[in-house]
């Protein structure tokens, strides 16, 4: 099996149809989505020429990239990284003039960030939704570290649907069914969930990479934080570890302005439409999918992931 950016947008029903590599995915009432070399970006938020510069960036051993498909736990991992760096001192990370965790641990692909990354002091913590082929080549020489967070794509779909209602840069979904179809076709920001996971996972042995699942973080956050700290060579006392865990629970993050995005300006997030920190649970897809949608999703999942050598901690067919 081969993987690459050219697989970023795959139409599940017509796999042999040549994929359009560049173009526009039309949206209604919001910036258009750009199909850039097979990857889906947001017009204005991302500049294709800057995204292309990421590949050649010099990487330091202390650099850490958190890689996620959207809605897989990015802000959660940003919070954990900041807490690990401050040894669990939540006061220290709250003393910032930044609006959100996303400003302190930014997306490398967002407009203007490549330039800032080059000049930033170590350690440089960044997040990204990009597929593997857009990321610095130096990572594949085991420079820097990568934490890949994967989440049940059914819950990703539901979370992304609700996020589209508040994110001003994304199209307001016409209906859940309409969004469901777009997600399966990879016609959403980030492209195809299936290709994202496969593109990164197939390179895991080339990278210093920790592959962790949202579901295992929900199930045992202490064990997850311990794994992440060990991976980053950060030593913590028992008290410090407990503080990192305490201030990265959903309940507590909801109360922290930088971690719940409530300070993000209204022209980016319409806070009247819902909250970024929505439910933070596993299995919410069961409250949204019809039986037919669940069957359709399973068929696509099984086809797309049949050669993928990882069994997930969730049961994709669990309809109970
Ligand atoms: N601490 C904690 N525990 C459990 N769940 C958490 C936590 N922090 C964030 N979240 C949930 O993660 C979802 C947002 O994902 P992202 O941060 O990746 O979104 S984004 O791509 O950056 O827009 C979104 O999921 P949903 O609630 O299902 O919508 C958040 O609620």
Coordinates of N, CA, C and O in Angstrom, one line a residue, residues 104-278:
X104 N -0.9 30.0 21.9 CA 0.4 29.7 22.5 C 1.0 28.5 21.8 O 2.3 28.4 21.7
X105 N 0.2 27.5 21.4 CA 0.7 26.3 20.7 C 0.0 26.4 19.3 O -1.0 25.7 19.1
X106 N 0.5 27.2 18.4 CA -0.3 27.4 17.2 C -0.2 26.4 16.1 O 0.7 25.5 16.2
X107 N -1.1 26.5 15.2 CA -1.1 25.6 14.0 C 0.0 26.1 13.0 O 0.0 27.3 12.6
X108 N 0.9 25.2 12.7 CA 2.0 25.6 11.8 C 1.5 26.0 10.4 O 2.1 26.9 9.8
X109 N 0.4 25.5 10.0 CA -0.1 25.8 8.6 C -0.9 27.1 8.5 O -1.2 27.5 7.4
X110 N -1.2 27.7 9.6 CA -2.0 29.0 9.5 C -1.1 30.1 9.1 O 0.0 30.2 9.4
X111 N -1.8 31.0 8.3 CA -1.1 32.1 7.7 C -0.1 32.8 8.7 O -0.5 33.2 9.8
X112 N 1.1 33.0 8.3 CA 2.1 33.8 9.1 C 2.9 32.9 10.1 O 3.9 33.4 10.6
X113 N 2.5 31.7 10.3 CA 3.1 30.9 11.3 C 4.4 30.3 11.0 O 5.3 30.0 11.8
X114 N 4.6 30.0 9.7 CA 5.9 29.4 9.3 C 7.0 30.3 9.6 O 8.1 29.9 10.2
X115 N 6.8 31.6 9.3 CA 7.8 32.6 9.6 C 8.1 32.7 11.1 O 9.3 32.8 11.5
X116 N 7.1 32.7 11.9 CA 7.2 32.8 13.4 C 8.0 31.5 13.9 O 8.8 31.6 14.8
X117 N 7.7 30.4 13.3 CA 8.3 29.1 13.8 C 9.8 29.2 13.6 O 10.5 28.8 14.5
X118 N 10.2 29.7 12.5 CA 11.7 29.8 12.2 C 12.4 30.6 13.2 O 13.5 30.2 13.7
X119 N 11.7 31.6 13.7 CA 12.4 32.5 14.7 C 12.2 32.2 16.1 O 12.8 32.8 17.0
X120 N 11.3 31.3 16.4 CA 10.9 31.0 17.8 C 12.0 30.3 18.6 O 12.8 29.6 18.1
X121 N 11.9 30.6 19.9 CA 12.8 30.0 20.8 C 12.4 28.5 21.1 O 11.2 28.2 21.0
X122 N 13.4 27.7 21.5 CA 13.1 26.3 21.8 C 12.5 26.3 23.3 O 12.8 27.1 24.1
X123 N 11.7 25.3 23.6 CA 11.1 24.3 22.7 C 9.9 24.9 21.9 O 9.1 25.6 22.4
X124 N 9.8 24.4 20.7 CA 8.8 24.9 19.8 C 7.7 23.8 19.8 O 7.9 22.8 19.2
X125 N 6.5 24.1 20.4 CA 5.4 23.2 20.4 C 4.4 23.7 19.3 O 4.0 24.9 19.3
X126 N 4.0 22.9 18.4 CA 3.1 23.3 17.3 C 2.1 22.2 17.1 O 2.3 21.0 17.4
X127 N 0.9 22.5 16.6 CA -0.1 21.5 16.2 C -0.3 21.7 14.7 O 0.0 22.7 14.1
X128 N -0.9 20.6 14.1 CA -1.2 20.6 12.7 C -2.3 19.7 12.3 O -2.4 18.6 13.0
X129 N -3.1 20.0 11.3 CA -4.1 19.1 10.8 C -3.6 18.6 9.4 O -4.3 17.9 8.7
X130 N -2.4 18.9 9.0 CA -1.9 18.5 7.7 C -1.6 17.0 7.5 O -1.2 16.4 8.5
X131 N -1.8 16.5 6.3 CA -1.3 15.1 6.1 C 0.2 15.1 6.1 O 0.9 16.1 5.9
X132 N 0.7 13.9 6.2 CA 2.2 13.7 6.4 C 3.0 14.3 5.3 O 4.0 14.9 5.6
X133 N 2.5 14.2 4.1 CA 3.4 14.7 2.9 C 3.7 16.2 2.9 O 4.5 16.6 2.2
X134 N 2.9 16.9 3.7 CA 3.2 18.4 3.8 C 4.1 18.7 4.9 O 4.5 19.9 5.0
X135 N 4.5 17.8 5.7 CA 5.2 18.1 7.0 C 6.8 18.1 6.7 O 7.2 17.5 5.7
X136 N 7.5 18.7 7.6 CA 9.0 18.8 7.4 C 9.6 17.5 7.1 O 9.4 16.5 7.9
X137 N 10.4 17.4 6.1 CA 11.2 16.2 5.7 C 12.0 15.8 6.9 O 12.2 14.6 7.2
X138 N 12.6 16.8 7.6 CA 13.5 16.5 8.7 C 12.9 15.6 9.8 O 13.6 14.8 10.5
X139 N 11.6 15.6 9.9 CA 10.9 14.7 10.9 C 11.2 13.3 10.6 O 11.3 12.5 11.5
X140 N 11.3 13.0 9.3 CA 11.5 11.6 8.9 C 12.9 11.2 9.1 O 13.3 10.0 8.8
X141 N 13.8 12.1 9.5 CA 15.2 11.7 9.9 C 15.2 11.7 11.5 O 16.3 11.9 12.1
X142 N 14.1 11.5 12.1 CA 13.9 11.4 13.5 C 14.4 12.6 14.3 O 14.9 12.6 15.4
X143 N 14.3 13.8 13.6 CA 14.5 15.0 14.3 C 13.1 15.4 14.9 O 12.1 15.2 14.3
X144 N 13.1 16.0 16.1 CA 11.9 16.4 16.7 C 11.0 15.2 17.1 O 11.3 14.1 16.9
X145 N 9.8 15.6 17.6 CA 8.9 14.5 18.0 C 7.5 14.8 17.5 O 7.1 16.0 17.4
X146 N 6.7 13.7 17.3 CA 5.3 13.8 16.8 C 4.4 13.1 17.7 O 4.7 11.9 18.0
X147 N 3.3 13.7 18.1 CA 2.3 13.0 18.9 C 1.0 13.0 18.0 O 0.5 14.1 17.6
X148 N 0.6 11.8 17.5 CA -0.6 11.7 16.7 C -1.7 11.3 17.6 O -1.7 10.3 18.2
X149 N -2.8 12.1 17.6 CA -4.0 11.8 18.3 C -5.1 11.4 17.3 O -5.5 12.2 16.5
X150 N -5.6 10.2 17.5 CA -6.7 9.7 16.6 C -8.0 9.5 17.5 O -7.9 9.2 18.7
X151 N -9.1 9.8 16.9 CA -10.4 9.7 17.6 C -11.3 8.9 16.7 O -11.3 9.0 15.4
X152 N -12.3 8.2 17.3 CA -13.3 7.5 16.5 C -13.9 8.5 15.5 O -14.4 9.5 15.8
X153 N -13.7 8.1 14.2 CA -14.2 9.1 13.1 C -15.7 9.4 13.2 O -16.1 10.5 12.7
X154 N -16.4 8.5 13.8 CA -17.9 8.8 13.9 C -18.1 10.0 14.9 O -18.9 10.9 14.6
X155 N -17.3 10.0 16.0 CA -17.4 11.1 16.9 C -16.8 12.3 16.4 O -17.2 13.5 16.6
X156 N -15.7 12.1 15.6 CA -15.1 13.3 14.9 C -16.1 14.0 14.0 O -16.3 15.2 14.0
X157 N -16.8 13.2 13.2 CA -17.8 13.7 12.3 C -18.9 14.6 13.1 O -19.2 15.7 12.7
X158 N -19.4 14.0 14.2 CA -20.4 14.7 15.0 C -19.8 16.0 15.6 O -20.5 17.1 15.5
X159 N -18.6 15.9 16.1 CA -18.0 17.1 16.7 C -17.8 18.2 15.7 O -18.0 19.4 15.9
X160 N -17.3 17.7 14.5 CA -17.0 18.7 13.4 C -18.3 19.3 12.9 O -18.3 20.5 12.6
X161 N -19.4 18.5 12.8 CA -20.7 19.1 12.4 C -21.1 20.2 13.3 O -21.4 21.3 12.9
X162 N -21.0 20.0 14.6 CA -21.4 21.1 15.6 C -20.4 22.3 15.5 O -20.9 23.4 15.6
X163 N -19.1 22.0 15.3 CA -18.2 23.0 15.2 C -18.4 23.9 14.0 O -18.2 25.1 14.0
X164 N -18.9 23.3 12.9 CA -19.2 24.1 11.7 C -20.3 25.2 12.0 O -20.3 26.2 11.3
X165 N -21.1 24.9 13.0 CA -22.2 25.9 13.3 C -21.6 27.1 14.0 O -22.1 28.2 13.8
X166 N -20.5 27.0 14.7 CA -19.9 28.1 15.4 C -18.7 28.7 14.7 O -18.5 29.9 14.9
X167 N -18.0 28.0 13.9 CA -16.8 28.5 13.2 C -17.2 29.4 12.1 O -17.8 28.9 11.1
X168 N -16.9 30.6 12.1 CA -17.3 31.6 11.1 C -16.5 31.3 9.8 O -17.0 31.7 8.7
X169 N -15.4 30.7 9.9 CA -14.6 30.4 8.6 C -15.1 29.1 7.9 O -14.5 28.8 6.9
X170 N -16.0 28.4 8.5 CA -16.5 27.2 7.9 C -18.0 27.3 7.5 O -18.8 28.0 8.3
X171 N -18.4 26.6 6.5 CA -19.8 26.6 6.0 C -20.7 26.1 7.1 O -20.5 25.0 7.6
X172 N -21.8 26.8 7.3 CA -22.9 26.2 8.2 C -23.5 25.1 7.5 O -24.0 25.2 6.4
X173 N -23.5 23.9 8.1 CA -24.1 22.7 7.4 C -25.6 22.9 7.1 O -26.3 23.4 7.9
X174 N -26.0 22.5 5.9 CA -27.4 22.6 5.5 C -28.2 21.6 6.4 O -29.3 21.9 6.8
X175 N -27.6 20.4 6.7 CA -28.3 19.4 7.5 C -27.2 18.4 8.0 O -26.1 18.4 7.4
X176 N -27.5 17.6 8.9 CA -26.5 16.6 9.4 C -26.2 15.7 8.2 O -25.1 15.3 8.0
X177 N -27.3 15.3 7.5 CA -27.1 14.3 6.4 C -26.1 14.9 5.3 O -25.3 14.2 4.8
X178 N -26.3 16.2 5.0 CA -25.4 16.8 4.0 C -24.0 16.8 4.5 O -23.0 16.5 3.8
X179 N -23.8 17.1 5.8 CA -22.4 17.2 6.3 C -21.8 15.7 6.4 O -20.6 15.5 6.1
X180 N -22.7 14.8 6.7 CA -22.3 13.4 6.7 C -21.6 13.0 5.4 O -20.6 12.4 5.3
X181 N -22.4 13.3 4.3 CA -21.9 13.0 2.9 C -20.5 13.7 2.6 O -19.6 13.0 2.1
X182 N -20.5 14.9 3.0 CA -19.2 15.7 2.7 C -18.0 15.1 3.5 O -16.9 15.0 3.0
X183 N -18.3 14.7 4.7 CA -17.2 14.1 5.6 C -16.7 12.8 4.9 O -15.5 12.6 4.8
X184 N -17.6 12.0 4.5 CA -17.2 10.7 3.9 C -16.5 10.9 2.6 O -15.6 10.1 2.2
X185 N -16.8 12.0 1.9 CA -16.1 12.3 0.6 C -14.8 13.0 0.9 O -14.0 13.3 -0.1
X186 N -14.5 13.4 2.1 CA -13.3 14.2 2.4 C -13.4 15.6 1.9 O -12.4 16.3 1.8
X187 N -14.6 16.1 1.7 CA -14.8 17.5 1.3 C -15.0 18.4 2.5 O -15.9 19.2 2.5
X188 N -14.2 18.2 3.4 CA -14.2 19.1 4.6 C -12.7 19.5 4.9 O -11.8 18.9 4.4
X189 N -12.6 20.6 5.7 CA -11.2 21.0 6.0 C -10.4 19.9 6.6 O -11.0 19.2 7.5
X190 N -9.2 19.6 6.1 CA -8.4 18.5 6.6 C -8.5 17.3 5.6 O -7.7 16.4 5.7
X191 N -9.6 17.3 4.8 CA -9.7 16.3 3.8 C -10.3 15.0 4.3 O -11.2 15.0 5.1
X192 N -9.8 13.9 3.9 CA -10.3 12.6 4.3 C -9.7 12.1 5.6 O -8.5 12.0 5.8
X193 N -10.6 11.8 6.6 CA -10.1 11.2 7.9 C -9.3 10.0 7.6 O -8.2 9.8 8.2
X194 N -9.8 9.1 6.7 CA -9.1 7.8 6.5 C -7.7 8.0 6.0 O -6.7 7.4 6.4
X195 N -7.5 8.9 5.0 CA -6.2 9.2 4.4 C -5.3 9.9 5.4 O -4.1 9.6 5.4
X196 N -5.9 10.7 6.3 CA -5.0 11.4 7.3 C -4.4 10.4 8.2 O -3.1 10.4 8.4
X197 N -5.2 9.5 8.8 CA -4.6 8.5 9.7 C -3.6 7.6 9.0 O -2.5 7.3 9.5
X198 N -4.0 7.2 7.8 CA -3.1 6.2 7.1 C -1.8 6.9 6.7 O -0.7 6.3 6.8
X199 N -1.9 8.2 6.2 CA -0.7 8.8 5.8 C 0.3 9.0 6.9 O 1.5 8.8 6.7
X200 N -0.2 9.3 8.1 CA 0.8 9.4 9.2 C 1.2 8.1 9.8 O 2.4 7.9 10.0
X201 N 0.3 7.2 9.9 CA 0.6 5.9 10.6 C 1.6 5.1 9.7 O 2.5 4.4 10.3
X202 N 1.5 5.2 8.4 CA 2.4 4.4 7.6 C 3.8 4.9 7.7 O 4.7 4.2 7.3
X203 N 4.0 6.1 8.3 CA 5.4 6.6 8.4 C 5.9 6.5 9.9 O 6.9 7.1 10.2
X204 N 5.1 5.8 10.7 CA 5.4 5.9 12.2 C 6.8 5.4 12.5 O 7.5 5.9 13.4
X205 N 7.4 4.5 11.7 CA 8.7 4.0 12.0 C 9.8 4.9 11.6 O 11.0 4.8 12.0
X206 N 9.5 5.9 10.7 CA 10.5 6.9 10.3 C 10.6 8.0 11.3 O 11.5 8.8 11.2
X207 N 9.6 8.1 12.1 CA 9.4 9.3 13.0 C 9.6 8.9 14.4 O 9.4 7.8 14.8
X208 N 10.0 9.9 15.2 CA 9.8 9.8 16.7 C 8.3 10.1 17.0 O 8.0 11.2 17.2
X209 N 7.5 9.0 16.9 CA 6.1 9.3 17.0 C 5.4 8.5 18.1 O 5.6 7.3 18.3
X210 N 4.5 9.2 18.8 CA 3.6 8.6 19.8 C 2.2 8.6 19.2 O 1.7 9.7 18.8
X211 N 1.6 7.4 19.0 CA 0.3 7.3 18.5 C -0.7 7.1 19.7 O -0.5 6.1 20.4
X212 N -1.6 8.0 19.9 CA -2.4 7.8 21.1 C -3.9 8.1 20.7 O -4.1 8.9 19.7
X213 N -4.8 7.5 21.3 CA -6.2 7.7 21.0 C -7.0 8.5 22.0 O -6.8 8.3 23.2
X214 N -7.8 9.3 21.5 CA -8.7 10.2 22.3 C -9.5 9.3 23.3 O -9.6 9.6 24.5
X215 N -9.9 8.1 22.8 CA -10.7 7.2 23.7 C -9.9 6.7 24.9 O -10.4 6.6 26.0
X216 N -8.6 6.4 24.7 CA -7.8 6.0 25.8 C -7.5 7.1 26.8 O -7.4 6.9 28.0
X217 N -7.5 8.3 26.3 CA -7.3 9.5 27.1 C -8.6 9.7 28.0 O -8.5 10.0 29.2
X218 N -9.7 9.5 27.4 CA -11.0 9.6 28.2 C -11.0 8.5 29.2 O -11.4 8.7 30.4
X219 N -10.6 7.3 28.8 CA -10.7 6.2 29.7 C -9.7 6.3 30.9 O -10.1 6.0 32.0
X220 N -8.5 6.7 30.7 CA -7.5 6.7 31.8 C -6.5 7.9 31.5 O -5.5 7.7 30.9
X221 N -6.9 9.1 31.9 CA -6.1 10.3 31.6 C -4.8 10.2 32.3 O -3.8 10.6 31.7
X222 N -4.7 9.7 33.5 CA -3.4 9.6 34.2 C -2.4 8.8 33.4 O -1.3 9.2 33.2
X223 N -2.9 7.6 33.0 CA -2.0 6.7 32.2 C -1.5 7.4 30.9 O -0.4 7.3 30.5
X224 N -2.5 8.1 30.3 CA -2.2 8.8 29.0 C -1.1 9.9 29.2 O -0.1 10.1 28.5
X225 N -1.3 10.7 30.3 CA -0.4 11.8 30.6 C 1.0 11.2 30.9 O 2.0 11.8 30.5
X226 N 1.0 10.1 31.6 CA 2.3 9.5 32.0 C 3.0 9.1 30.7 O 4.2 9.3 30.5
X227 N 2.3 8.5 29.8 CA 2.9 8.1 28.5 C 3.4 9.3 27.7 O 4.5 9.2 27.2
X228 N 2.7 10.3 27.7 CA 3.1 11.5 27.0 C 4.3 12.1 27.6 O 5.3 12.5 26.9
X229 N 4.3 12.2 28.9 CA 5.5 12.8 29.6 C 6.7 11.9 29.4 O 7.8 12.5 29.1
X230 N 6.6 10.6 29.4 CA 7.7 9.7 29.2 C 8.2 9.9 27.8 O 9.4 10.0 27.5
X231 N 7.3 10.0 26.8 CA 7.7 10.2 25.4 C 8.5 11.5 25.2 O 9.5 11.6 24.5
X232 N 8.1 12.5 26.0 CA 8.8 13.8 25.8 C 10.0 14.0 26.8 O 10.6 15.0 26.9
X233 N 10.3 12.9 27.5 CA 11.4 12.9 28.5 C 11.2 14.0 29.6 O 12.2 14.7 29.9
X234 N 10.0 14.2 30.0 CA 9.7 15.2 31.0 C 9.4 14.4 32.3 O 8.5 13.6 32.4
X235 N 10.3 14.7 33.3 CA 10.1 14.0 34.6 C 9.2 14.8 35.5 O 9.3 16.1 35.6
X236 N 8.3 14.1 36.2 CA 7.3 14.8 37.1 C 7.3 14.0 38.4 O 7.4 12.8 38.4
X237 N 7.1 14.8 39.5 CA 6.8 14.1 40.7 C 5.3 13.7 40.6 O 4.6 14.1 39.7
X238 N 4.9 12.9 41.6 CA 3.5 12.4 41.6 C 2.5 13.5 41.7 O 1.5 13.5 41.0
X239 N 2.9 14.5 42.6 CA 2.0 15.7 42.7 C 1.9 16.5 41.4 O 0.8 16.9 41.0
X240 N 3.0 16.6 40.7 CA 3.0 17.4 39.5 C 2.1 16.6 38.4 O 1.3 17.2 37.7
X241 N 2.3 15.3 38.4 CA 1.5 14.5 37.4 C 0.0 14.7 37.7 O -0.8 14.9 36.8
X242 N -0.3 14.6 39.0 CA -1.7 14.8 39.4 C -2.3 16.1 39.0 O -3.4 16.3 38.6
X243 N -1.4 17.2 39.1 CA -1.9 18.5 38.7 C -2.1 18.6 37.2 O -3.0 19.3 36.7
X244 N -1.2 18.0 36.4 CA -1.4 18.0 35.0 C -2.7 17.4 34.6 O -3.5 17.9 33.8
X245 N -3.0 16.2 35.2 CA -4.2 15.5 35.0 C -5.4 16.3 35.4 O -6.4 16.5 34.6
X246 N -5.3 16.9 36.6 CA -6.5 17.7 37.2 C -6.9 18.8 36.2 O -8.1 19.0 36.0
X247 N -5.9 19.5 35.7 CA -6.2 20.7 34.9 C -6.4 20.4 33.4 O -6.5 21.3 32.6
X248 N -6.4 19.1 33.1 CA -6.7 18.8 31.7 C -7.9 17.9 31.6 O -8.2 17.4 30.5
X249 N -8.7 17.8 32.7 CA -10.0 17.1 32.5 C -10.9 18.0 31.8 O -10.8 19.3 31.8
X250 N -11.9 17.5 31.2 CA -12.9 18.2 30.4 C -13.6 19.3 31.3 O -13.7 20.4 31.0
X251 N -14.0 18.8 32.5 CA -14.7 19.6 33.5 C -13.9 20.9 33.8 O -14.4 22.0 33.8
X252 N -12.6 20.7 34.1 CA -11.8 21.8 34.5 C -11.3 22.7 33.3 O -11.3 23.9 33.5
X253 N -11.1 22.1 32.2 CA -10.7 22.9 31.0 C -11.8 23.8 30.6 O -11.6 24.9 30.1
X254 N -13.1 23.3 30.8 CA -14.2 24.2 30.5 C -14.3 25.5 31.3 O -14.9 26.5 30.8
X255 N -13.6 25.5 32.4 CA -13.6 26.7 33.3 C -12.4 27.6 33.0 O -12.3 28.7 33.5
X256 N -11.4 27.2 32.2 CA -10.2 27.9 31.9 C -10.4 28.7 30.6 O -10.5 28.1 29.5
X257 N -10.4 30.0 30.6 CA -10.7 30.8 29.4 C -9.8 30.4 28.2 O -10.4 30.3 27.1
X258 N -8.5 30.3 28.4 CA -7.7 29.9 27.3 C -7.9 28.5 26.7 O -7.7 28.3 25.6
X259 N -8.4 27.7 27.6 CA -8.6 26.3 27.2 C -10.0 26.0 26.7 O -10.3 25.0 26.1
X260 N -11.0 27.0 26.9 CA -12.3 26.7 26.4 C -12.7 27.6 25.2 O -13.8 27.5 24.7
X261 N -11.8 28.4 24.8 CA -11.9 29.2 23.6 C -13.0 30.3 23.7 O -13.3 31.0 22.7
X262 N -13.4 30.6 25.0 CA -14.5 31.6 25.1 C -14.0 33.0 24.8 O -14.7 33.9 24.5
X263 N -12.6 33.2 24.8 CA -12.1 34.5 24.5 C -11.8 34.7 23.0 O -11.3 35.8 22.6
X264 N -12.0 33.7 22.3 CA -11.7 33.8 20.8 C -12.8 34.8 20.3 O -14.0 34.6 20.5
X265 N -12.3 35.8 19.5 CA -13.3 36.8 19.1 C -14.5 36.3 18.3 O -14.3 35.2 17.6
X266 N -15.6 37.0 18.4 CA -16.8 36.6 17.8 C -16.8 36.5 16.2 O -17.6 35.8 15.6
X267 N -15.8 37.2 15.6 CA -15.8 37.1 14.1 C -15.1 35.8 13.7 O -15.1 35.4 12.5
X268 N -14.5 35.0 14.7 CA -14.0 33.7 14.4 C -14.9 32.6 14.9 O -15.1 31.6 14.2
X269 N -15.4 32.8 16.1 CA -16.3 31.8 16.7 C -17.6 32.5 17.2 O -17.5 33.4 18.0
X270 N -18.7 32.0 16.7 CA -20.0 32.6 17.1 C -20.4 31.8 18.4 O -21.0 30.7 18.3
X271 N -20.1 32.4 19.5 CA -20.3 31.7 20.8 C -21.8 31.5 21.1 O -22.2 30.8 22.0
X272 N -22.7 32.2 20.4 CA -24.2 32.0 20.6 C -24.6 30.6 20.0 O -25.7 30.1 20.3
X273 N -23.8 30.1 19.1 CA -24.2 28.8 18.4 C -23.8 27.6 19.2 O -24.1 26.5 18.8
X274 N -23.1 27.7 20.3 CA -22.7 26.6 21.0 C -21.3 26.8 21.6 O -20.7 27.8 21.4
X275 N -20.8 25.8 22.3 CA -19.5 26.0 22.9 C -18.4 25.0 22.3 O -18.8 23.9 21.9
X276 N -17.2 25.5 22.2 CA -16.1 24.7 21.6 C -15.9 23.4 22.4 O -15.8 22.3 21.8
X277 N -15.9 23.6 23.7 CA -15.8 22.4 24.6 C -17.2 21.9 24.8 O -18.0 22.3 25.7
X278 N -17.7 21.1 23.9 CA -19.1 20.7 23.7 C -19.5 19.7 24.7 O -20.2 19.9 25.7

